[in-house]
PDB file of C-alpha atoms in Angstrom:
ATOM      1  CA  MET A 731      87.495  80.002 115.446  1.00 69.00           C
ATOM      2  CA  ALA A 732      89.532  77.909 113.007  1.00 78.00           C
ATOM      3  CA  GLU A 733      92.737  79.006 114.727  1.00 82.00           C
ATOM      4  CA  HIS A 734      91.329  77.939 118.104  1.00 83.00           C
ATOM      5  CA  ARG A 735      90.444  74.516 116.654  1.00 84.00           C
ATOM      6  CA  THR A 736      93.982  74.168 115.272  1.00 86.00           C
ATOM      7  CA  MET A 737      95.433  75.000 118.691  1.00 90.00           C
ATOM      8  CA  GLN A 738      93.211  72.418 120.378  1.00 91.00           C
ATOM      9  CA  ARG A 739      94.102  69.807 117.762  1.00 92.00           C
ATOM     10  CA  ASP A 740      97.835  70.534 118.276  1.00 93.00           C
ATOM     11  CA  ALA A 741      97.375  70.268 122.056  1.00 94.00           C
ATOM     12  CA  LEU A 742      95.678  66.890 121.612  1.00 95.00           C
ATOM     13  CA  LEU A 743      98.491  65.633 119.376  1.00 94.00           C
ATOM     14  CA  ASP A 744     101.092  66.816 121.858  1.00 93.00           C
ATOM     15  CA  ALA A 745      99.256  65.069 124.690  1.00 94.00           C
ATOM     16  CA  ALA A 746      99.089  61.930 122.530  1.00 92.00           C
ATOM     17  CA  ARG A 747     102.881  62.082 121.990  1.00 89.00           C
ATOM     18  CA  SER A 748     103.452  62.312 125.740  1.00 89.00           C
ATOM     19  CA  LEU A 749     101.066  59.469 126.529  1.00 90.00           C
ATOM     20  CA  LEU A 750     102.628  57.222 123.872  1.00 85.00           C
ATOM     21  CA  SER A 751     106.173  57.953 124.982  1.00 79.00           C
ATOM     22  CA  GLU A 752     105.270  57.387 128.645  1.00 82.00           C
ATOM     23  CA  GLY A 753     103.122  54.281 128.378  1.00 82.00           C
ATOM     24  CA  GLY A 754     102.902  53.066 124.794  1.00 77.00           C
ATOM     25  CA  THR A 755      99.675  52.549 122.901  1.00 78.00           C
ATOM     26  CA  GLU A 756      97.729  51.324 125.983  1.00 83.00           C
ATOM     27  CA  ALA A 757      98.242  54.746 127.587  1.00 89.00           C
ATOM     28  CA  LEU A 758      96.643  56.523 124.630  1.00 89.00           C
ATOM     29  CA  THR A 759      92.976  56.736 125.637  1.00 93.00           C
ATOM     30  CA  PHE A 760      90.360  59.425 125.125  1.00 94.00           C
ATOM     31  CA  PRO A 761      89.874  59.975 128.886  1.00 95.00           C
ATOM     32  CA  ALA A 762      93.650  60.445 129.246  1.00 96.00           C
ATOM     33  CA  LEU A 763      93.698  62.873 126.288  1.00 96.00           C
ATOM     34  CA  ALA A 764      90.796  64.815 127.808  1.00 96.00           C
ATOM     35  CA  GLU A 765      92.550  64.970 131.178  1.00 96.00           C
ATOM     36  CA  ARG A 766      95.886  66.107 129.703  1.00 95.00           C
ATOM     37  CA  THR A 767      94.337  68.853 127.591  1.00 95.00           C
ATOM     38  CA  GLY A 768      91.581  69.961 129.953  1.00 95.00           C
ATOM     39  CA  LEU A 769      89.006  69.314 127.232  1.00 93.00           C
ATOM     40  CA  ALA A 770      85.764  67.432 127.780  1.00 92.00           C
ATOM     41  CA  ARG A 771      85.888  63.858 126.518  1.00 91.00           C
ATOM     42  CA  SER A 772      83.088  64.715 124.064  1.00 91.00           C
ATOM     43  CA  SER A 773      85.340  67.462 122.642  1.00 91.00           C
ATOM     44  CA  VAL A 774      88.102  64.939 121.971  1.00 93.00           C
ATOM     45  CA  TYR A 775      85.598  62.995 119.834  1.00 93.00           C
ATOM     46  CA  GLU A 776      84.908  66.163 117.818  1.00 92.00           C
ATOM     47  CA  TYR A 777      88.540  66.068 116.637  1.00 93.00           C
ATOM     48  CA  PHE A 778      89.184  62.337 116.388  1.00 93.00           C
ATOM     49  CA  ARG A 779      86.727  59.491 115.888  1.00 91.00           C
ATOM     50  CA  SER A 780      89.070  56.828 117.331  1.00 87.00           C
ATOM     51  CA  ARG A 781      92.519  56.126 118.757  1.00 85.00           C
ATOM     52  CA  ALA A 782      93.568  54.962 115.309  1.00 80.00           C
ATOM     53  CA  ALA A 783      92.604  58.387 113.942  1.00 85.00           C
ATOM     54  CA  VAL A 784      94.846  60.072 116.544  1.00 88.00           C
ATOM     55  CA  VAL A 785      97.682  57.738 115.590  1.00 82.00           C
ATOM     56  CA  GLU A 786      97.143  58.341 111.857  1.00 80.00           C
ATOM     57  CA  GLU A 787      97.297  62.090 112.391  1.00 85.00           C
ATOM     58  CA  LEU A 788     100.485  61.744 114.474  1.00 84.00           C
ATOM     59  CA  CYS A 789     102.052  59.692 111.691  1.00 78.00           C
ATOM     60  CA  ALA A 790     101.034  62.271 109.107  1.00 79.00           C
ATOM     61  CA  VAL A 791     102.544  65.088 111.187  1.00 82.00           C
ATOM     62  CA  ASP A 792     105.600  63.534 112.854  1.00 81.00           C
ATOM     63  CA  PHE A 793     106.887  60.896 110.463  1.00 79.00           C
ATOM     64  CA  PRO A 794     107.763  63.314 107.619  1.00 79.00           C
ATOM     65  CA  VAL A 795     109.651  65.599 110.033  1.00 83.00           C
ATOM     66  CA  TRP A 796     111.529  62.663 111.506  1.00 82.00           C
ATOM     67  CA  ALA A 797     112.273  61.191 108.056  1.00 84.00           C
ATOM     68  CA  ALA A 798     113.465  64.602 106.816  1.00 86.00           C
ATOM     69  CA  GLU A 799     116.015  64.727 109.651  1.00 89.00           C
ATOM     70  CA  VAL A 800     117.358  61.310 108.657  1.00 91.00           C
ATOM     71  CA  GLU A 801     117.362  62.318 104.991  1.00 90.00           C
ATOM     72  CA  ALA A 802     119.248  65.563 105.753  1.00 93.00           C
ATOM     73  CA  ALA A 803     121.912  63.631 107.675  1.00 95.00           C
ATOM     74  CA  MET A 804     122.315  61.254 104.725  1.00 94.00           C
ATOM     75  CA  GLU A 805     122.580  64.124 102.249  1.00 93.00           C
ATOM     76  CA  ARG A 806     125.454  65.647 104.255  1.00 96.00           C
ATOM     77  CA  ALA A 807     127.406  62.385 103.897  1.00 96.00           C
ATOM     78  CA  ASP A 808     129.638  62.088 100.823  1.00 95.00           C
ATOM     79  CA  THR A 809     130.161  58.333 100.362  1.00 96.00           C
ATOM     80  CA  PRO A 810     127.670  55.426 100.293  1.00 94.00           C
ATOM     81  CA  GLU A 811     129.209  54.056 103.534  1.00 95.00           C
ATOM     82  CA  ALA A 812     128.889  57.445 105.215  1.00 97.00           C
ATOM     83  CA  LYS A 813     125.259  57.683 104.060  1.00 95.00           C
ATOM     84  CA  ILE A 814     124.455  54.311 105.616  1.00 96.00           C
ATOM     85  CA  GLU A 815     126.249  55.298 108.812  1.00 97.00           C
ATOM     86  CA  ALA A 816     124.276  58.570 108.904  1.00 96.00           C
ATOM     87  CA  TYR A 817     121.037  56.625 108.387  1.00 94.00           C
ATOM     88  CA  VAL A 818     121.750  54.453 111.417  1.00 95.00           C
ATOM     89  CA  ARG A 819     123.186  57.186 113.658  1.00 95.00           C
ATOM     90  CA  GLN A 820     120.484  59.751 112.960  1.00 93.00           C
ATOM     91  CA  GLN A 821     117.639  57.331 113.704  1.00 89.00           C
ATOM     92  CA  LEU A 822     119.298  56.272 116.949  1.00 90.00           C
ATOM     93  CA  SER A 823     120.052  59.856 117.953  1.00 89.00           C
ATOM     94  CA  LEU A 824     116.323  60.602 117.679  1.00 83.00           C
ATOM     95  CA  VAL A 825     115.384  57.885 120.181  1.00 79.00           C
ATOM     96  CA  GLY A 826     115.116  60.316 123.092  1.00 71.00           C
ATOM     97  CA  ASP A 827     112.871  62.596 121.028  1.00 74.00           C
ATOM     98  CA  ARG A 828     109.192  62.297 121.974  1.00 67.00           C
ATOM     99  CA  ARG A 829     108.142  62.286 118.329  1.00 69.00           C
ATOM    100  CA  HIS A 830     110.387  59.306 117.732  1.00 69.00           C
ATOM    101  CA  ARG A 831     109.145  57.559 120.856  1.00 66.00           C
ATOM    102  CA  ALA A 832     105.572  58.069 119.716  1.00 68.00           C
ATOM    103  CA  VAL A 833     106.439  56.676 116.283  1.00 67.00           C
ATOM    104  CA  VAL A 834     108.109  53.629 117.876  1.00 65.00           C
ATOM    105  CA  ALA A 835     105.145  53.015 120.196  1.00 64.00           C
ATOM    106  CA  ILE A 836     102.840  53.355 117.216  1.00 64.00           C
ATOM    107  CA  SER A 837     104.755  50.939 114.995  1.00 61.00           C
ATOM    108  CA  ALA A 838     104.492  48.328 117.715  1.00 55.00           C
ATOM    109  CA  GLY A 839     100.825  49.033 118.413  1.00 58.00           C
ATOM    110  CA  GLU A 840      97.575  47.585 117.209  1.00 57.00           C
ATOM    111  CA  LEU A 841      96.572  49.774 114.294  1.00 64.00           C
ATOM    112  CA  ASP A 842      93.943  49.729 111.642  1.00 67.00           C
ATOM    113  CA  ALA A 843      94.956  49.151 108.024  1.00 72.00           C
ATOM    114  CA  GLY A 844      94.870  52.865 107.133  1.00 70.00           C
ATOM    115  CA  ALA A 845      97.304  53.842 109.867  1.00 68.00           C
ATOM    116  CA  ARG A 846      99.575  50.879 109.069  1.00 71.00           C
ATOM    117  CA  GLU A 847      99.606  51.890 105.397  1.00 76.00           C
ATOM    118  CA  LYS A 848     100.664  55.454 106.279  1.00 70.00           C
ATOM    119  CA  ILE A 849     103.524  54.164 108.415  1.00 69.00           C
ATOM    120  CA  ARG A 850     104.609  51.777 105.658  1.00 73.00           C
ATOM    121  CA  ALA A 851     104.587  54.600 103.119  1.00 75.00           C
ATOM    122  CA  ALA A 852     106.696  56.828 105.372  1.00 71.00           C
ATOM    123  CA  HIS A 853     109.108  53.971 106.122  1.00 72.00           C
ATOM    124  CA  GLY A 854     109.202  53.260 102.395  1.00 76.00           C
ATOM    125  CA  GLY A 855     110.607  56.717 101.672  1.00 76.00           C
ATOM    126  CA  LEU A 856     113.327  56.188 104.248  1.00 78.00           C
ATOM    127  CA  ILE A 857     114.167  52.727 102.903  1.00 83.00           C
ATOM    128  CA  ALA A 858     114.374  54.104  99.327  1.00 85.00           C
ATOM    129  CA  MET A 859     117.248  56.400 100.369  1.00 84.00           C
ATOM    130  CA  VAL A 860     119.167  53.451 101.789  1.00 91.00           C
ATOM    131  CA  VAL A 861     118.487  51.258  98.763  1.00 93.00           C
ATOM    132  CA  GLU A 862     120.230  53.897  96.643  1.00 93.00           C
ATOM    133  CA  ALA A 863     123.296  53.943  98.911  1.00 93.00           C
ATOM    134  CA  LEU A 864     123.427  50.132  98.962  1.00 94.00           C
ATOM    135  CA  THR A 865     123.123  50.048  95.165  1.00 95.00           C
ATOM    136  CA  ASP A 866     126.064  52.489  94.964  1.00 94.00           C
ATOM    137  CA  LEU A 867     128.020  50.096  97.192  1.00 92.00           C
ATOM    138  CA  GLY A 868     127.397  47.381  94.581  1.00 93.00           C
ATOM    139  CA  HIS A 869     124.996  45.322  96.692  1.00 92.00           C
ATOM    140  CA  ASP A 870     123.272  42.709  94.518  1.00 94.00           C
ATOM    141  CA  GLN A 871     120.042  42.728  96.599  1.00 95.00           C
ATOM    142  CA  PRO A 872     119.857  46.316  97.871  1.00 94.00           C
ATOM    143  CA  ARG A 873     116.148  46.194  98.785  1.00 92.00           C
ATOM    144  CA  LEU A 874     116.541  43.078 100.934  1.00 93.00           C
ATOM    145  CA  ALA A 875     119.696  44.513 102.511  1.00 93.00           C
ATOM    146  CA  ALA A 876     117.819  47.766 103.288  1.00 92.00           C
ATOM    147  CA  MET A 877     115.046  45.850 105.067  1.00 88.00           C
ATOM    148  CA  LEU A 878     117.561  43.869 107.115  1.00 91.00           C
ATOM    149  CA  LEU A 879     119.472  47.046 107.924  1.00 92.00           C
ATOM    150  CA  GLN A 880     116.259  48.648 109.228  1.00 87.00           C
ATOM    151  CA  GLY A 881     115.792  45.540 111.367  1.00 89.00           C
ATOM    152  CA  VAL A 882     119.189  46.216 112.968  1.00 93.00           C
ATOM    153  CA  VAL A 883     118.159  49.846 113.578  1.00 90.00           C
ATOM    154  CA  ASP A 884     114.789  48.800 115.060  1.00 85.00           C
ATOM    155  CA  ALA A 885     116.497  46.304 117.377  1.00 89.00           C
ATOM    156  CA  ALA A 886     118.970  49.000 118.491  1.00 91.00           C
ATOM    157  CA  VAL A 887     116.084  51.432 119.094  1.00 84.00           C
ATOM    158  CA  ARG A 888     114.320  48.863 121.308  1.00 82.00           C
ATOM    159  CA  ARG A 889     117.554  48.167 123.166  1.00 87.00           C
ATOM    160  CA  ILE A 890     118.076  51.882 123.870  1.00 84.00           C
ATOM    161  CA  GLU A 891     114.400  52.303 124.838  1.00 78.00           C
ATOM    162  CA  LEU A 892     114.699  49.483 127.387  1.00 77.00           C
ATOM    163  CA  GLY A 893     117.463  51.463 129.058  1.00 74.00           C
ATOM    164  CA  VAL A 894     118.982  48.295 130.457  1.00 73.00           C
ATOM    165  CA  ALA A 895     122.458  46.965 129.941  1.00 75.00           C
ATOM    166  CA  GLU A 896     124.596  49.066 127.623  1.00 83.00           C
ATOM    167  CA  GLU A 897     125.077  52.801 127.184  1.00 89.00           C
ATOM    168  CA  PRO A 898     123.098  54.194 124.214  1.00 88.00           C
ATOM    169  CA  ARG A 899     126.352  55.232 122.522  1.00 92.00           C
ATOM    170  CA  HIS A 900     127.688  51.659 122.756  1.00 94.00           C
ATOM    171  CA  ILE A 901     124.475  50.359 121.186  1.00 93.00           C
ATOM    172  CA  THR A 902     124.797  52.971 118.430  1.00 94.00           C
ATOM    173  CA  GLU A 903     128.432  52.020 117.713  1.00 96.00           C
ATOM    174  CA  ALA A 904     127.522  48.312 117.610  1.00 95.00           C
ATOM    175  CA  ALA A 905     124.639  49.015 115.210  1.00 95.00           C
ATOM    176  CA  VAL A 906     126.878  51.115 112.939  1.00 96.00           C
ATOM    177  CA  ALA A 907     129.572  48.399 112.967  1.00 96.00           C
ATOM    178  CA  MET A 908     126.983  45.756 112.092  1.00 95.00           C
ATOM    179  CA  ALA A 909     125.533  47.932 109.333  1.00 94.00           C
ATOM    180  CA  LEU A 910     128.923  48.554 107.747  1.00 93.00           C
ATOM    181  CA  ARG A 911     130.807  45.333 108.444  1.00 92.00           C
ATOM    182  CA  GLY A 912     128.207  42.671 109.240  1.00 85.00           C
ATOM    183  CA  VAL A 913     128.736  40.307 112.146  1.00 76.00           C
ATOM    184  CA  GLY A 914     132.486  40.281 111.518  1.00 74.00           C
ATOM    185  CA  GLY A 915     132.472  43.457 113.702  1.00 59.00           C
TER     186      GLY A 915
END
């Protein structure tokens, strides 16, 4: 019985990822989750009490995996510059990944304080790795620089998500250049 519940919960989370990556937080509704999974709407409520609860669970499941991939890329790099480049490149390479898309949709969405806190904590772990690399580079305000760097990454993610003007690889190269050399290009 417990295994069946786990399978249904996983199916609901997977449906939530799809809905978020297709239509953002507005698309994530209990009727849509019920329809995608073939469960009764009342069954969806047995697993999650609210949309925020679905989002919190997604954060708990997906964010650590996603962060671990970024962390692994940084660990393979051997200089502080290479670590920062890996941080930018790996996040941008995950843009097409549904887990990443869900995370992006979530960060932009209307969330309750609990869900926001979980996202902040997960982001905090990622930022801590960059702060270390920036400190090694001799940056006098590594924490501020890390926050601004993440802003560049977030802007690049949105630009890629829009799928408008530039090729994703051009956006990635521009973000890396900005991260490493500032606006001097």
